């Protein structure tokens, strides 16, 4: 194969076709006509001597050869886009840019207020758009549709850049007149009723099963090491909802310390140390290689890092 005779647009077509697995959607995404995309698929089939996409009862499905090519082509295109992107200086005070950040409820609650203050002070005409994990996929971050994602991640695609924001511990939040305060032990903790709160990763959430310890997360896994489990009365994905429920009922909300400390001055609430060890967790910021050298993005990452350092 003579690489000098290859139309590089075909690599863009291939990348988009394998993402969409649909000729019409791929054409729309690249703002070309459907016949032009069909012709591109025909040329790709000739170039690689492979069908690339095969029609099945479930729609168009990539061939094994196409699946082998996909990460290679994506890597080539990302390197090209990163290399060719203009490297202009970012004038924060003059910018009208919209920064889009996917942040878990925990990350948004702890970081967003100070970050917004910093943005308004240094870049008053910029806009901050905070999305939830259910709004975003890894592909959105990889494609640069979202500036960054701030969350707790266990497995990340190797292509992403990332930075550790902080480590956080856990504490328990209860009503200030909850009788458990007078005798807060592992035994009383296990006898009490609890609020479960968490939402990490990407994608739409699903219903929780109190018996599925592995999916319940850090607190319940820590208890499982002692052969114990807590009585979960309510599941929520929102930390503020968990706090409100703890304020109106004798329920315990076991939360990351930085989220609980937002309410440290609330006289109706009491913050307690957990009566058993819970390993700390890490909060990370991730972003696409496509944005790594973008001046406005470098500035944004710096602001997030400054806020994180202040909150440590």
Short mmCIF file of N, CA and C in Angstrom, two decimals, residues 90-101 115-129 147 296-297 299-300 303:
data_model
loop_
_atom_site.label_atom_id
_atom_site.label_comp_id
_atom_site.label_asym_id
_atom_site.label_seq_id
_atom_site.Cartn_x
_atom_site.Cartn_y
_atom_site.Cartn_z
N UNK A 90 -4.44 32.73 25.57
CA UNK A 90 -5.81 32.88 26.06
C UNK A 90 -5.92 34.16 26.88
N UNK A 91 -6.77 35.07 26.43
CA UNK A 91 -7.00 36.31 27.16
C UNK A 91 -8.28 36.15 27.99
N UNK A 92 -8.10 35.71 29.22
CA UNK A 92 -9.23 35.36 30.08
C UNK A 92 -10.20 36.53 30.26
N UNK A 93 -9.68 37.72 30.45
CA UNK A 93 -10.55 38.87 30.74
C UNK A 93 -11.43 39.25 29.55
N UNK A 94 -11.04 38.81 28.33
CA UNK A 94 -11.80 39.15 27.13
C UNK A 94 -12.63 37.98 26.59
N UNK A 95 -12.44 36.81 27.18
CA UNK A 95 -13.05 35.60 26.63
C UNK A 95 -14.55 35.50 26.91
N UNK A 96 -15.27 34.97 25.94
CA UNK A 96 -16.70 34.65 26.12
C UNK A 96 -16.91 33.14 26.00
N UNK A 97 -15.90 32.39 26.30
CA UNK A 97 -15.92 30.94 26.12
C UNK A 97 -16.87 30.26 27.11
N UNK A 98 -17.48 29.17 26.67
CA UNK A 98 -18.28 28.31 27.54
C UNK A 98 -17.42 27.11 27.91
N UNK A 99 -17.14 26.95 29.19
CA UNK A 99 -16.38 25.79 29.67
C UNK A 99 -17.38 24.73 30.14
N UNK A 100 -17.25 23.53 29.59
CA UNK A 100 -18.15 22.44 29.96
C UNK A 100 -17.39 21.39 30.77
N UNK A 101 -17.86 21.17 31.98
CA UNK A 101 -17.21 20.24 32.89
C UNK A 101 -18.22 19.20 33.36
N UNK A 115 -14.63 27.68 42.23
CA UNK A 115 -14.20 27.78 40.83
C UNK A 115 -14.98 28.87 40.12
N UNK A 116 -16.27 28.93 40.35
CA UNK A 116 -17.10 29.95 39.72
C UNK A 116 -16.66 31.35 40.15
N UNK A 117 -16.35 31.51 41.42
CA UNK A 117 -15.87 32.81 41.91
C UNK A 117 -14.58 33.21 41.22
N UNK A 118 -13.69 32.24 41.05
CA UNK A 118 -12.41 32.52 40.40
C UNK A 118 -12.60 32.87 38.93
N UNK A 119 -13.49 32.14 38.24
CA UNK A 119 -13.75 32.43 36.83
C UNK A 119 -14.36 33.82 36.67
N UNK A 120 -15.30 34.16 37.53
CA UNK A 120 -15.97 35.46 37.43
C UNK A 120 -15.00 36.61 37.73
N UNK A 121 -14.02 36.35 38.59
CA UNK A 121 -13.05 37.39 38.93
C UNK A 121 -12.05 37.61 37.79
N UNK A 122 -11.63 36.53 37.14
CA UNK A 122 -10.58 36.63 36.13
C UNK A 122 -11.09 36.59 34.70
N UNK A 123 -12.24 35.96 34.50
CA UNK A 123 -12.82 35.85 33.15
C UNK A 123 -14.33 36.07 33.27
N UNK A 124 -14.76 37.30 33.52
CA UNK A 124 -16.16 37.58 33.87
C UNK A 124 -17.18 37.24 32.80
N UNK A 125 -16.77 37.15 31.54
CA UNK A 125 -17.73 36.86 30.47
C UNK A 125 -17.75 35.40 30.06
N UNK A 126 -16.99 34.56 30.75
CA UNK A 126 -17.05 33.13 30.46
C UNK A 126 -18.26 32.51 31.15
N UNK A 127 -18.65 31.34 30.67
CA UNK A 127 -19.80 30.62 31.23
C UNK A 127 -19.35 29.22 31.64
N UNK A 128 -19.84 28.77 32.78
CA UNK A 128 -19.52 27.43 33.26
C UNK A 128 -20.75 26.55 33.11
N UNK A 129 -20.62 25.47 32.36
CA UNK A 129 -21.71 24.51 32.14
C UNK A 129 -21.32 23.21 32.83
N UNK A 147 -14.93 19.73 28.21
CA UNK A 147 -13.56 20.15 28.50
C UNK A 147 -12.85 19.19 29.44
N UNK A 296 -6.81 28.01 26.26
CA UNK A 296 -7.92 28.25 27.19
C UNK A 296 -8.11 27.07 28.13
N UNK A 297 -7.83 25.89 27.63
CA UNK A 297 -7.99 24.70 28.46
C UNK A 297 -6.88 24.60 29.50
N UNK A 299 -5.48 27.11 30.83
CA UNK A 299 -5.87 28.09 31.84
C UNK A 299 -6.94 27.51 32.78
N UNK A 300 -7.93 26.85 32.21
CA UNK A 300 -9.00 26.25 33.03
C UNK A 300 -8.44 25.20 33.98
N UNK A 303 -6.88 26.84 36.89
CA UNK A 303 -7.85 27.37 37.86
C UNK A 303 -8.42 26.26 38.73
#
